[in-house]
Short mmCIF file of C-alpha atoms in Angstrom, two decimals:
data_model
loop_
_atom_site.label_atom_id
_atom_site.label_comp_id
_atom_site.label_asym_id
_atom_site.label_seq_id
_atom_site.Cartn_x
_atom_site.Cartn_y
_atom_site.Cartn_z
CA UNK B 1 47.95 39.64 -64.60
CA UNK B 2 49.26 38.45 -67.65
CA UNK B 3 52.31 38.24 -68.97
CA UNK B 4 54.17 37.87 -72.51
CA UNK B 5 57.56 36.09 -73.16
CA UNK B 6 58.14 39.43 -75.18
CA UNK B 7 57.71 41.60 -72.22
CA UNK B 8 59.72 38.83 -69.99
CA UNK B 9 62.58 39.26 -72.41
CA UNK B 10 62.41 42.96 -73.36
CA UNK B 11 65.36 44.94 -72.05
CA UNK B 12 64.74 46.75 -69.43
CA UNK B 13 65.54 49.96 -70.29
CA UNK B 14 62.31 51.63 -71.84
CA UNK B 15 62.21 54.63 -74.32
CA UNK B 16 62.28 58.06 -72.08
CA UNK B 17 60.44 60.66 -74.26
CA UNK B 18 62.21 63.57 -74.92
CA UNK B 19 60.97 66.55 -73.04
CA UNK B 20 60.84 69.39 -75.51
CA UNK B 21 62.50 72.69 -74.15
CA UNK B 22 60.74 75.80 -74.13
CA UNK B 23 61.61 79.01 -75.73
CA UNK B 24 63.71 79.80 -72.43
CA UNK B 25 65.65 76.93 -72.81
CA UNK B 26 66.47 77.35 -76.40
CA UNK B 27 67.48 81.06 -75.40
CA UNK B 28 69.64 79.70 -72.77
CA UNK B 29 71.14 77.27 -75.04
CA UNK B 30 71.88 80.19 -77.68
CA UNK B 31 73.29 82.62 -74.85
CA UNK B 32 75.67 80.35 -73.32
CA UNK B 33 77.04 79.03 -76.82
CA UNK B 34 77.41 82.63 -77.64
CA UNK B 35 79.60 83.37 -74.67
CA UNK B 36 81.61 80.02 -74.96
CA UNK B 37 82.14 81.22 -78.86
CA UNK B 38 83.08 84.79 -77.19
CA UNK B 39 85.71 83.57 -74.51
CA UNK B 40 87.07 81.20 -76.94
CA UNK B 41 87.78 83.42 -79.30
CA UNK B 42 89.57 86.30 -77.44
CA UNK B 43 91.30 83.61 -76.00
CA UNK B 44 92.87 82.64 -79.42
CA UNK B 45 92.79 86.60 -80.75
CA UNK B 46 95.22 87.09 -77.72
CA UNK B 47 96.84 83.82 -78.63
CA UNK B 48 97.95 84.73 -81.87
CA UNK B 49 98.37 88.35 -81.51
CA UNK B 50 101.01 87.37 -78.75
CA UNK B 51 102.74 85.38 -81.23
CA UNK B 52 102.78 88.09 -84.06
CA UNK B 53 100.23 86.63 -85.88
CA UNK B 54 96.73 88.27 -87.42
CA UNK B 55 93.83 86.64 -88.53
CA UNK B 56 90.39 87.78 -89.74
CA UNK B 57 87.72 87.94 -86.55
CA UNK B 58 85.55 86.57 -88.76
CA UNK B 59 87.08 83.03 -89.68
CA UNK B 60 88.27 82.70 -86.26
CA UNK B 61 84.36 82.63 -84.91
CA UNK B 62 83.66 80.53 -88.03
CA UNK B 63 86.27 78.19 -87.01
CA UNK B 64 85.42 78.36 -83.28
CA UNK B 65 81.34 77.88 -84.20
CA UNK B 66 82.29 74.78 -86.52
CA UNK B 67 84.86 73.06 -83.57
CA UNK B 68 81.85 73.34 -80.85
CA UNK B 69 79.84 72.33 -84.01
CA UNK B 70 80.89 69.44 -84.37
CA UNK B 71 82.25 68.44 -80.54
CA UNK B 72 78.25 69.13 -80.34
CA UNK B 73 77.34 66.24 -82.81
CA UNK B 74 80.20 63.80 -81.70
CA UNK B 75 78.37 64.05 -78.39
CA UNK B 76 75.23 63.06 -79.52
CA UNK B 77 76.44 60.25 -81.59
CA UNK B 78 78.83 58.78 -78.77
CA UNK B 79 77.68 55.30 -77.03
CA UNK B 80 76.47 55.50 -73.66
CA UNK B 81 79.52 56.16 -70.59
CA UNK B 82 80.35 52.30 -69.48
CA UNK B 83 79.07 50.78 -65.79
CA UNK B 84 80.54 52.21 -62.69
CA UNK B 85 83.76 50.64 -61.91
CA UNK B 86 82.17 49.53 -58.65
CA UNK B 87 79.34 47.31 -59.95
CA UNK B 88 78.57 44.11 -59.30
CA UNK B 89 80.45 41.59 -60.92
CA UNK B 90 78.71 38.38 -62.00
CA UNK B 91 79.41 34.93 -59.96
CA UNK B 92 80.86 32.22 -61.66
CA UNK B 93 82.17 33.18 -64.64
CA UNK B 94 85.40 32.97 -66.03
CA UNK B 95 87.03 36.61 -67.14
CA UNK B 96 86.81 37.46 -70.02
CA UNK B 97 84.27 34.81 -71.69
CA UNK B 98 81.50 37.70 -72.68
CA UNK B 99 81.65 41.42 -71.56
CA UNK B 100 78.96 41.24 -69.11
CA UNK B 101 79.22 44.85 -68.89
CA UNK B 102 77.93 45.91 -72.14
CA UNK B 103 74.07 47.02 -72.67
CA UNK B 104 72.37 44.38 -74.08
CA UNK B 105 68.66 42.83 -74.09
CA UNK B 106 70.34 39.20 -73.21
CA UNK B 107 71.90 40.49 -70.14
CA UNK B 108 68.72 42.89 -69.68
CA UNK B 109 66.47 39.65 -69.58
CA UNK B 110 69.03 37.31 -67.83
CA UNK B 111 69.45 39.94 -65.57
CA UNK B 112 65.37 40.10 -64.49
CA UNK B 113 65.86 36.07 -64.00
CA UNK B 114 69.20 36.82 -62.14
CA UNK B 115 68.29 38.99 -59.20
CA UNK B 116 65.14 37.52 -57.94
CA UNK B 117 66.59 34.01 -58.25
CA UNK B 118 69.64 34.87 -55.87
CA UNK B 119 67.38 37.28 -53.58
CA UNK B 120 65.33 34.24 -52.80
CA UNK B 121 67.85 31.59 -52.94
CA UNK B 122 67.08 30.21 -49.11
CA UNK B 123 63.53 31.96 -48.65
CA UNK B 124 61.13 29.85 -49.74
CA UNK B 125 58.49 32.32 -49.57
CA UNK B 126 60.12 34.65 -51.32
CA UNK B 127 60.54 32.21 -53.96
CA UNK B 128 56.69 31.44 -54.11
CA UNK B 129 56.26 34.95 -54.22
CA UNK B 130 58.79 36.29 -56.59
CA UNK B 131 59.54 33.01 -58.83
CA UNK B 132 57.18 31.00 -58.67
CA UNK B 133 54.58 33.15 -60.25
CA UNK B 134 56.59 33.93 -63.28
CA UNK B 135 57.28 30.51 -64.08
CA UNK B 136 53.46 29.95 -64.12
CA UNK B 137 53.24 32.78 -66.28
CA UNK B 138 55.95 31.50 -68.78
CA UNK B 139 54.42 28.23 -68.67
CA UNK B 140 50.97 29.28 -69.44
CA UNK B 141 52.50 31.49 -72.45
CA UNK B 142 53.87 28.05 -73.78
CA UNK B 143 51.06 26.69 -73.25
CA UNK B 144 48.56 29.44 -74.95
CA UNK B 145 51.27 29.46 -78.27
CA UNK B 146 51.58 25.91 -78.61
CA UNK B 147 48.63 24.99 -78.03
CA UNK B 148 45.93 27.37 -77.16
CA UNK B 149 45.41 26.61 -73.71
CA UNK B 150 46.20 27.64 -70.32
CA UNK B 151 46.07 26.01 -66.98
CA UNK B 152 43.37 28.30 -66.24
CA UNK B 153 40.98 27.88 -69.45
CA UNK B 154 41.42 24.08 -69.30
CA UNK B 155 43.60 22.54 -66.41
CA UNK B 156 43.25 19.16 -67.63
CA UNK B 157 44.83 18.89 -70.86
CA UNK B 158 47.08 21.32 -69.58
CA UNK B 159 48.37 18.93 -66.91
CA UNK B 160 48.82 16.57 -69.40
CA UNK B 161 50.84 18.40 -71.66
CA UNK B 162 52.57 19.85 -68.53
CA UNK B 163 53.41 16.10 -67.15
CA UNK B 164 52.56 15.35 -63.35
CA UNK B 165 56.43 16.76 -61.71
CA UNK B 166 56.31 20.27 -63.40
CA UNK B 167 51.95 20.58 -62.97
CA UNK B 168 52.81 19.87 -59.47
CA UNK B 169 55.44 21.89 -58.86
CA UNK B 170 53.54 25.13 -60.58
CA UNK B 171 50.34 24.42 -58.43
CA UNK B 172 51.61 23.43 -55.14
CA UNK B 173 54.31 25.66 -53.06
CA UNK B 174 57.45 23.87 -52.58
CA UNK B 175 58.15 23.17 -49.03
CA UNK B 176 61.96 24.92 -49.75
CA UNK B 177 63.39 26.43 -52.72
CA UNK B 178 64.52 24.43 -55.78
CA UNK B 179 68.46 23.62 -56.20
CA UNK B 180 69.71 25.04 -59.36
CA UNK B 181 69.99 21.42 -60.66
CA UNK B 182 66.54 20.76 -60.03
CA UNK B 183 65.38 24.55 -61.45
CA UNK B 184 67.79 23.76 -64.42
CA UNK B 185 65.43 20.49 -64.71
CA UNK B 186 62.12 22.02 -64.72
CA UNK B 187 63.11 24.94 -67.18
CA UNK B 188 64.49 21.94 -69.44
CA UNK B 189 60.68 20.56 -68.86
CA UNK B 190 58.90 23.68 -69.69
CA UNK B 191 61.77 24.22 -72.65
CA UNK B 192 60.07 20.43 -73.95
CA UNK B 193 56.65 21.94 -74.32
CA UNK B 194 55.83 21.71 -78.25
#
């Protein structure tokens, strides 16, 4: 299986298609914005006849039809609601640095990095499950753009572009997981690849 940087660093929400409502959904739709319109306005007939004042039925179901109008369009425009107050809060950071709880394709991507990394902190074969693979793959995507290789299509030059301590540590499992230091180290060493 083969992997792209793009797709490593996509966000992780996809595009949902839009499922198109039938003609008894559109009915629906028209039915119960009719009977909102209705309540509304007796609601404010009674309203203002209580108060001594009269207004043409008309304008007040053209005013009522424009207000859930346009409450209608604000809602469609609005940003998506914010996290749950309950999620996870990231380690290590100081508050208020970077709002690590807005939507973006940086968190998205940091976030696919994130997870697995702390799920297989102390299981090293997690880590040579989960990890381990996908810096291969990110490696091997260096690899093909720089220079048109893999370590699959030709293992020897890429072992020498690679250098002997990251080519060894992508080909053999690690007896336990990396430190952070030393995973900070070989990401710096794949980072070198040009």
């Amino acid at each position: 299986m083969s992997t792209s940087i793009d797709d490593l660093l996509s966000s992780a929400e996809e595009p949902v298609e839009e499922t198109r409502r039938s003609g008894g959904g559109r009915a629906r739709w028209v039915l119960r914005t009719l009977g909102v319109t209705a309540a509304i306005v007796v609601v404010v007939v009674v309203g203002l006849r209580a108060v001594g004042l009269q207004v043409s039925l008309w304008v007040i179901v053209a005013g009522v039809l424009a207000v859930l109008a346009v409450r209608r369009v604000t809602a469609e425009l609005s940003p998506p609601p914010p996290p749950r107050a309950g999620a996870r809060a990231p380690a290590g950071e100081e508050p208020g640095t970077w709002n690590w709880s807005s939507r973006d394709a940086l968190r998205a991507a940091v976030n696919k990095w994130e997870r697995p990394l702390d799920w297989c902190s102390g299981n090293r074969e997690r880590f040579t499950e989960r990890v381990l693979p996908r810096l291969g793959e990110l490696a091997d995507e260096r690899l093909r753009q720089k220079h048109g290789v893999t370590r699959e299509s030709d293992p020897a030059r890429a072992r020498t572009l690679l250098g002997e301590p990251l080519w060894t540590f992508l080909a053999t499992p690690a007896r336990r997981p990396p430190s952070p230091r030393d995973l900070a180290a070989i990401v710096a060493e794949l980072e070198k690849l040009s």
